Coordinates of C-alpha atoms in Angstrom, one line a residue:
M1 CA -91.8 78.2 66.8
D2 CA -92.9 79.6 63.4
T3 CA -93.0 77.6 60.1
N4 CA -89.8 78.9 58.8
T5 CA -87.8 78.0 61.9
I6 CA -89.2 74.4 61.9
A7 CA -88.4 74.1 58.3
I8 CA -84.7 75.3 58.8
I9 CA -84.4 72.7 61.6
I10 CA -85.8 69.9 59.3
L11 CA -83.4 70.9 56.5
I12 CA -80.3 71.0 58.7
S13 CA -81.0 68.0 60.8
S14 CA -81.9 65.8 57.8
F15 CA -78.7 67.0 56.1
I16 CA -76.7 66.1 59.1
L17 CA -78.4 62.8 59.7
L18 CA -77.9 61.7 56.0
I19 CA -74.2 62.8 56.1
L20 CA -73.8 60.6 59.3
L21 CA -75.4 57.7 57.5
R22 CA -72.8 58.2 54.7
F23 CA -75.2 59.1 52.0
P24 CA -73.5 60.7 48.9
I25 CA -73.5 64.3 49.3
A26 CA -75.6 65.1 46.3
L27 CA -78.3 62.7 47.3
T28 CA -78.1 64.2 50.8
L29 CA -78.7 67.8 49.3
I30 CA -81.7 66.5 47.2
I31 CA -83.4 64.3 50.0
S32 CA -83.0 67.1 52.6
S33 CA -84.5 69.6 50.1
L34 CA -87.4 67.4 49.3
V35 CA -88.2 66.6 53.0
T36 CA -88.2 70.4 53.6
V37 CA -90.6 71.4 50.6
I38 CA -92.8 68.6 51.7
Y39 CA -93.2 70.1 55.1
L40 CA -93.7 73.6 53.6
G41 CA -96.3 72.4 51.2
V42 CA -94.2 73.7 48.2
P43 CA -94.8 71.6 44.9
W44 CA -92.1 68.9 44.4
A45 CA -91.6 70.1 41.0
V46 CA -89.8 73.2 42.2
I47 CA -86.8 71.1 43.2
G48 CA -86.6 69.7 39.6
Q49 CA -86.9 73.2 38.2
Q50 CA -84.1 74.6 40.3
M51 CA -81.9 71.7 39.6
T52 CA -82.4 72.3 35.9
Q53 CA -82.0 76.0 36.4
G54 CA -78.7 75.4 38.2
M55 CA -77.3 73.6 35.2
N56 CA -78.4 76.2 32.7
S57 CA -75.1 78.1 32.4
F58 CA -72.8 78.3 29.4
S59 CA -69.8 78.7 31.7
L60 CA -70.2 75.2 33.1
L61 CA -69.2 73.8 29.7
A62 CA -65.7 75.1 30.7
I63 CA -65.4 72.5 33.6
P64 CA -65.3 69.3 31.3
F65 CA -62.8 70.8 29.0
F66 CA -60.5 71.8 32.0
I67 CA -61.0 68.3 33.5
L68 CA -60.3 66.5 30.2
T69 CA -57.3 68.6 29.5
G70 CA -55.8 67.6 32.9
Q71 CA -56.6 63.9 32.3
I72 CA -55.0 63.9 28.9
M73 CA -51.9 65.6 30.2
S74 CA -51.7 63.2 33.1
E75 CA -52.1 60.1 31.0
G76 CA -49.8 61.4 28.3
G77 CA -46.7 61.4 30.6
L78 CA -46.2 65.1 30.7
A79 CA -45.6 65.2 34.5
H80 CA -42.0 64.0 34.2
R81 CA -41.2 66.7 31.7
I82 CA -42.6 69.3 34.0
V83 CA -40.6 67.8 36.8
N84 CA -37.4 68.1 34.7
L85 CA -38.2 71.8 34.0
A86 CA -38.6 72.3 37.7
R87 CA -35.4 70.5 38.4
L88 CA -33.6 72.8 36.0
L89 CA -35.0 75.8 37.7
V90 CA -34.6 75.1 41.5
G91 CA -32.8 71.7 41.7
R92 CA -29.3 73.1 42.6
V93 CA -30.5 74.2 46.2
R94 CA -30.0 72.2 49.3
G95 CA -33.0 70.0 49.6
G96 CA -33.7 70.8 46.0
L97 CA -35.9 67.8 45.1
A98 CA -38.4 69.0 47.7
M99 CA -38.4 72.4 46.0
V100 CA -38.6 70.7 42.6
N101 CA -41.7 68.9 44.0
S102 CA -43.2 72.2 44.9
V103 CA -42.5 73.9 41.6
A104 CA -43.6 70.9 39.5
S105 CA -46.9 70.8 41.6
L106 CA -47.5 74.5 40.8
F107 CA -46.8 73.9 37.1
F108 CA -48.9 70.8 36.8
G109 CA -51.7 72.4 38.9
N110 CA -51.5 75.3 36.4
I111 CA -52.7 72.7 33.8
S112 CA -55.0 70.4 35.7
G113 CA -56.5 72.7 38.3
S114 CA -57.0 69.6 40.5
A115 CA -55.1 68.8 43.6
V116 CA -55.9 65.1 43.3
A117 CA -54.6 65.0 39.6
D118 CA -51.5 66.9 40.8
V119 CA -50.7 64.6 43.6
S120 CA -51.4 61.5 41.4
S121 CA -49.2 62.6 38.4
V122 CA -46.4 64.6 40.0
G123 CA -46.3 62.4 43.1
S124 CA -45.9 59.2 40.9
V125 CA -42.7 60.8 39.6
M126 CA -41.4 62.8 42.6
I127 CA -42.1 60.5 45.5
P128 CA -40.0 57.5 44.2
M129 CA -37.3 60.0 42.9
M130 CA -37.1 61.6 46.3
K131 CA -36.9 58.2 48.1
K132 CA -34.2 57.0 45.8
Q133 CA -32.1 60.2 46.6
G134 CA -32.3 59.5 50.4
Y135 CA -35.4 61.4 51.5
E136 CA -37.6 59.7 54.0
A137 CA -40.8 58.2 52.5
D138 CA -43.2 60.2 54.9
Y139 CA -41.4 63.5 54.2
S140 CA -41.6 62.9 50.5
V141 CA -45.4 62.3 50.8
G142 CA -45.8 65.3 53.1
V143 CA -44.2 67.8 50.7
T144 CA -46.1 66.3 47.7
I145 CA -49.6 66.5 49.2
A146 CA -49.0 70.0 50.7
S147 CA -47.6 71.2 47.3
A148 CA -50.6 69.8 45.3
I149 CA -53.0 72.3 47.0
Q150 CA -51.5 75.0 44.8
G151 CA -53.5 73.5 41.8
V152 CA -56.9 74.5 43.5
V153 CA -55.8 78.2 43.6
V154 CA -53.6 78.9 40.7
P155 CA -55.6 79.2 37.2
P156 CA -57.1 77.6 35.4
S157 CA -58.9 75.9 38.3
H158 CA -62.4 74.5 37.7
N159 CA -63.0 75.1 41.4
L160 CA -62.9 78.9 40.6
V161 CA -65.5 78.2 37.9
L162 CA -67.7 76.5 40.5
Y163 CA -67.3 79.5 42.9
S164 CA -68.2 81.8 40.1
L165 CA -71.4 80.0 39.5
A166 CA -72.4 79.7 43.2
A167 CA -71.6 83.4 43.8
G168 CA -73.9 84.4 41.1
G169 CA -71.7 85.0 38.2
V170 CA -68.5 86.7 39.6
S171 CA -66.0 87.2 36.7
I172 CA -64.0 84.0 35.9
A173 CA -61.2 86.1 34.5
S174 CA -61.0 88.2 37.7
L175 CA -60.9 85.0 39.7
F176 CA -58.2 83.5 37.6
M177 CA -56.1 86.7 37.9
A178 CA -56.7 86.7 41.7
G179 CA -55.2 83.3 42.1
I180 CA -51.9 84.0 40.6
V181 CA -50.2 86.1 43.4
P182 CA -51.5 83.8 46.2
G183 CA -50.3 80.8 44.2
V184 CA -46.7 82.4 44.1
I185 CA -46.9 83.2 47.8
M186 CA -47.8 79.5 48.6
L187 CA -44.8 78.3 46.5
I188 CA -42.5 80.6 48.4
A189 CA -43.9 79.4 51.7
L190 CA -43.6 75.8 50.7
M191 CA -40.1 76.1 49.4
T192 CA -38.9 78.1 52.5
T193 CA -40.2 75.4 54.7
A194 CA -38.6 72.7 52.5
Y195 CA -35.3 74.6 52.7
I196 CA -35.5 74.9 56.6
I197 CA -36.2 71.2 56.9
A198 CA -33.4 70.4 54.4
R199 CA -30.7 72.3 56.4
K200 CA -32.0 70.7 59.5
R201 CA -31.9 67.1 58.2
G202 CA -28.7 67.5 56.0
Y203 CA -30.5 66.8 52.7
Q204 CA -28.3 67.4 49.7
K205 CA -28.8 69.2 46.4
A206 CA -30.4 67.4 43.5
E207 CA -28.4 66.1 40.6
P208 CA -28.1 68.9 37.9
V209 CA -29.5 68.6 34.5
P210 CA -26.7 67.9 32.1
K211 CA -25.8 70.8 30.0
A212 CA -26.4 68.9 26.8
E213 CA -30.1 68.4 27.8
I214 CA -30.9 71.9 29.1
G215 CA -32.4 73.1 25.7
S216 CA -34.5 70.0 25.4
V217 CA -35.8 70.2 28.9
L218 CA -36.8 73.9 28.4
L219 CA -38.5 73.1 25.2
H220 CA -40.5 70.2 26.4
G221 CA -41.2 72.0 29.7
I222 CA -42.7 75.0 27.8
L223 CA -44.7 72.8 25.5
S224 CA -46.1 70.9 28.4
L225 CA -47.1 74.2 30.1
S226 CA -48.8 75.7 26.9
P227 CA -52.3 74.5 27.7
A228 CA -52.4 76.7 30.7
V229 CA -51.0 79.6 28.5
I230 CA -53.7 79.0 25.9
I231 CA -56.6 79.1 28.6
L232 CA -55.3 82.2 30.4
G233 CA -54.1 84.0 27.4
G234 CA -57.5 83.4 25.6
I235 CA -59.6 84.5 28.6
L236 CA -57.5 87.6 29.7
S237 CA -57.1 88.7 26.2
G238 CA -60.8 88.7 25.6
W239 CA -60.3 86.5 22.4
F240 CA -62.1 83.4 23.9
T241 CA -64.6 82.7 26.6
A242 CA -63.4 80.1 29.4
T243 CA -65.3 77.4 27.5
E244 CA -63.6 78.2 24.2
S245 CA -60.2 78.5 25.8
G246 CA -60.7 75.1 27.4
A247 CA -61.8 73.4 24.2
L248 CA -58.6 74.7 22.4
A249 CA -56.4 73.6 25.3
C250 CA -58.0 70.2 25.0
L251 CA -57.2 69.9 21.3
Y252 CA -53.7 71.0 22.0
S253 CA -53.1 68.7 24.8
F254 CA -54.4 65.8 22.7
I255 CA -52.0 66.6 19.8
L256 CA -49.1 66.9 22.1
A257 CA -49.8 63.8 24.2
F258 CA -50.9 61.5 21.3
G259 CA -49.5 63.1 18.2
I260 CA -46.0 64.4 19.3
Y261 CA -44.9 62.6 22.5
R262 CA -46.9 59.4 22.2
D263 CA -46.0 58.2 25.6
A264 CA -49.6 56.7 25.9
P265 CA -51.2 54.7 23.2
L266 CA -54.2 56.1 21.4
R267 CA -56.4 53.3 22.8
S268 CA -56.0 54.9 26.3
L269 CA -58.2 57.7 25.1
G270 CA -61.3 55.7 25.8
K271 CA -60.0 55.2 29.4
I272 CA -59.4 59.0 29.7
L273 CA -62.9 59.9 28.4
I274 CA -64.5 57.4 30.8
R275 CA -62.7 59.0 33.8
T276 CA -63.5 62.3 32.6
L277 CA -67.2 61.5 32.2
R278 CA -67.4 60.0 35.6
T279 CA -65.8 63.1 37.2
V280 CA -68.0 65.6 35.2
S281 CA -71.2 63.6 35.9
M282 CA -70.5 63.7 39.7
V283 CA -69.7 67.5 39.5
F284 CA -72.7 68.4 37.5
F285 CA -75.1 66.2 39.7
L286 CA -73.6 68.0 42.7
I287 CA -74.1 71.4 41.0
A288 CA -77.8 70.6 40.2
A289 CA -78.4 69.3 43.9
S290 CA -76.7 72.3 45.4
A291 CA -78.9 74.7 43.2
A292 CA -82.0 73.1 44.8
F293 CA -80.6 73.3 48.2
G294 CA -79.5 76.8 47.7
W295 CA -82.9 77.8 46.6
I296 CA -84.3 76.3 49.7
L297 CA -81.7 78.3 51.9
A298 CA -82.7 81.5 50.1
Y299 CA -86.4 80.8 50.5
L300 CA -86.0 80.3 54.2
Q301 CA -83.7 83.5 54.3
V302 CA -80.9 81.5 55.9
P303 CA -78.1 83.6 54.5
A304 CA -79.7 86.7 56.0
M305 CA -80.0 84.9 59.4
V306 CA -76.3 83.8 59.2
T307 CA -75.3 87.3 58.5
D308 CA -77.3 88.7 61.5
L309 CA -75.7 85.9 63.7
F310 CA -72.1 86.9 62.7
L311 CA -72.7 90.5 63.2
A312 CA -74.3 89.9 66.6
V313 CA -71.1 88.1 67.6
S314 CA -68.9 91.0 66.4
D315 CA -69.0 94.0 64.2
N316 CA -65.3 93.9 63.5
P317 CA -64.5 92.4 60.0
L318 CA -61.2 91.1 61.3
V319 CA -62.9 89.0 64.0
I320 CA -65.6 87.8 61.6
L321 CA -63.1 86.7 59.0
L322 CA -61.2 84.8 61.6
I323 CA -64.4 83.0 62.7
I324 CA -65.2 82.2 59.1
N325 CA -61.7 80.8 58.4
I326 CA -62.0 78.5 61.5
L327 CA -65.4 77.5 60.4
L328 CA -64.3 76.6 56.9
L329 CA -61.2 74.8 58.1
L330 CA -63.3 72.6 60.4
L331 CA -65.9 72.1 57.6
G332 CA -63.1 71.2 55.2
A333 CA -62.0 68.2 57.2
P334 CA -65.1 66.1 56.7
M335 CA -66.5 67.7 53.5
D336 CA -65.1 67.5 50.0
M337 CA -64.2 70.6 48.1
A338 CA -67.0 71.0 45.5
P339 CA -69.9 70.6 47.9
M340 CA -68.2 72.9 50.3
I341 CA -67.9 75.6 47.7
L342 CA -71.5 75.2 46.4
I343 CA -73.1 75.0 49.9
M344 CA -71.1 77.6 51.9
T345 CA -70.8 80.3 49.2
P346 CA -74.4 81.5 49.2
I347 CA -74.4 81.3 53.0
L348 CA -71.2 83.2 53.8
L349 CA -71.0 85.6 50.8
P350 CA -73.7 87.9 52.1
V351 CA -71.9 88.0 55.5
V352 CA -68.6 89.1 54.1
T353 CA -70.0 91.5 51.5
S354 CA -72.0 93.2 54.2
F355 CA -68.7 94.8 55.5
G356 CA -67.3 95.5 52.0
M357 CA -65.2 92.4 51.2
D358 CA -65.0 91.8 47.4
P359 CA -66.5 88.6 46.2
V360 CA -63.3 87.9 44.2
H361 CA -61.3 88.2 47.3
F362 CA -63.6 85.9 49.3
G363 CA -63.6 83.4 46.6
I364 CA -59.8 82.9 46.9
V365 CA -60.0 82.7 50.7
L366 CA -62.8 80.1 50.4
I367 CA -61.0 78.0 47.8
L368 CA -57.7 77.9 49.9
N369 CA -59.6 76.9 53.0
A370 CA -61.4 74.1 51.0
G371 CA -58.0 73.1 49.4
I372 CA -56.4 72.7 53.0
G373 CA -59.3 70.4 53.9
L374 CA -58.1 68.0 51.1
I375 CA -54.9 67.3 53.2
T376 CA -56.8 67.2 56.5
P377 CA -58.1 64.0 58.0
P378 CA -60.6 62.3 58.2
V379 CA -61.7 62.8 54.6
G380 CA -58.5 64.3 53.1
T381 CA -58.7 62.9 49.5
V382 CA -55.2 64.2 48.6
L383 CA -53.7 63.0 51.8
F384 CA -55.1 59.5 51.1
V385 CA -53.8 59.4 47.4
G386 CA -50.3 60.7 48.4
C387 CA -50.0 58.1 51.2
A388 CA -51.1 55.4 48.9
I389 CA -48.4 56.4 46.3
G390 CA -45.7 56.8 49.0
K391 CA -46.9 53.6 50.8
V392 CA -46.9 55.2 54.2
S393 CA -49.6 55.3 56.8
I394 CA -52.1 58.2 57.2
Q395 CA -50.5 59.0 60.5
Q396 CA -47.0 59.1 59.0
G397 CA -48.1 61.2 56.1
T398 CA -50.1 63.6 58.4
K399 CA -47.2 64.1 60.8
A400 CA -44.8 64.9 58.0
M401 CA -47.2 67.3 56.3
L402 CA -47.7 69.4 59.4
P403 CA -44.8 71.9 58.9
F404 CA -46.2 72.6 55.4
F405 CA -49.7 72.7 56.7
Y406 CA -48.7 75.4 59.2
A407 CA -47.0 77.3 56.3
L408 CA -50.3 77.2 54.3
L409 CA -52.2 78.6 57.4
I410 CA -49.9 81.6 57.3
V411 CA -50.6 82.0 53.6
L412 CA -54.3 81.9 54.4
L413 CA -54.0 84.6 57.0
I414 CA -52.0 86.8 54.5
I415 CA -54.5 86.6 51.7
T416 CA -57.5 87.0 54.2
Y417 CA -56.1 90.2 55.9
I418 CA -54.2 91.8 53.1
P419 CA -56.8 92.2 50.2
E420 CA -54.2 93.8 47.9
V421 CA -52.3 90.4 47.6
V422 CA -55.4 88.9 45.9
M423 CA -56.9 92.0 44.3
W424 CA -54.0 93.7 42.8
L425 CA -54.0 91.8 39.4
P426 CA -57.8 91.8 39.0
N427 CA -57.8 95.6 39.8
M428 CA -55.2 96.0 37.1
L429 CA -57.3 93.9 34.6
A430 CA -60.3 96.1 35.3
K431 CA -58.4 99.3 34.5

């Protein structure tokens, strides 16, 4: 075997070994990269240089602002106002609370961009409410965790910013626009599934919002959704960059949560900042480690080898995309979302672009695959959080989530094989 082949074996085997030993993913990436460059005789300093270079991007500043905005909105008690707005819109349908759950998760995900934040905030309101109205606890958890996945696809999602970075600077505005229609299709699929289950189990309609409260519910709901409007409007209009829009949304959400509603005391801001700092530190360390790992992959020409391997299996794009989806779904079960995006993008993007797939289109496909992984055992973060809130076992939550899981798989196939679903709005933006 030649030097490159041995180096690839060392890189992959050390990565797998460290994962099995339960090393943190960022450390795993750095250690496996260091072991490989030592074998290759490349100076160690290259790893540090690549880690620094990977962090040298102005667009990355948007991530802390997006995360902080979501944390403020979650701590500020805005989830129940969003739930009331969703109840006003869809509550008067059979099984309406499940649909309210789906719509509220879409709305809140439109602010936080995080499935975990979504299930934590909306789930804390909706799961007890559904249980009180006679819904089974496991079903309440199932619909909540499945609905939370909308947050990773609909803008403004910091996961789309991560993909933009890993893909070499794909337009964030185009990615944000590309996530809108798939997000709506996900909502329709989840609501349809909820309606079918509601008819089968005899669930009733939700209690209507009193007429005297409709104006107040609309006003507070619109105010609570305004951070997403600020971010999207600023980016798509060209008035602000993603970072500037995130900063404005942060300021607005702070004023709304602590100046107008005051559901949380100002002293809780310290706790919010600490949580945000922890999350951002982990994300940024992971980005730096992934940059070094990605450099090693490129140095060893792994993406080109993977492309040749896929094309050797089949030259039919439909077959290749099916294989990629299966691979990503399998990887999504044990791997968290951010490392999956940062590791798999430089490997698989050359494969799909070799037969003409748009990087924006692939980004949405990758993000949805990674999002589905968040509700899939054994490392389904959203699944674990939802089950903890609903006080059900992982087995019960998984079984109740399956009908919605199948609905999400259908959506995945739609956005994979019908590019227009994803690319219609970005193409309009480009005109």
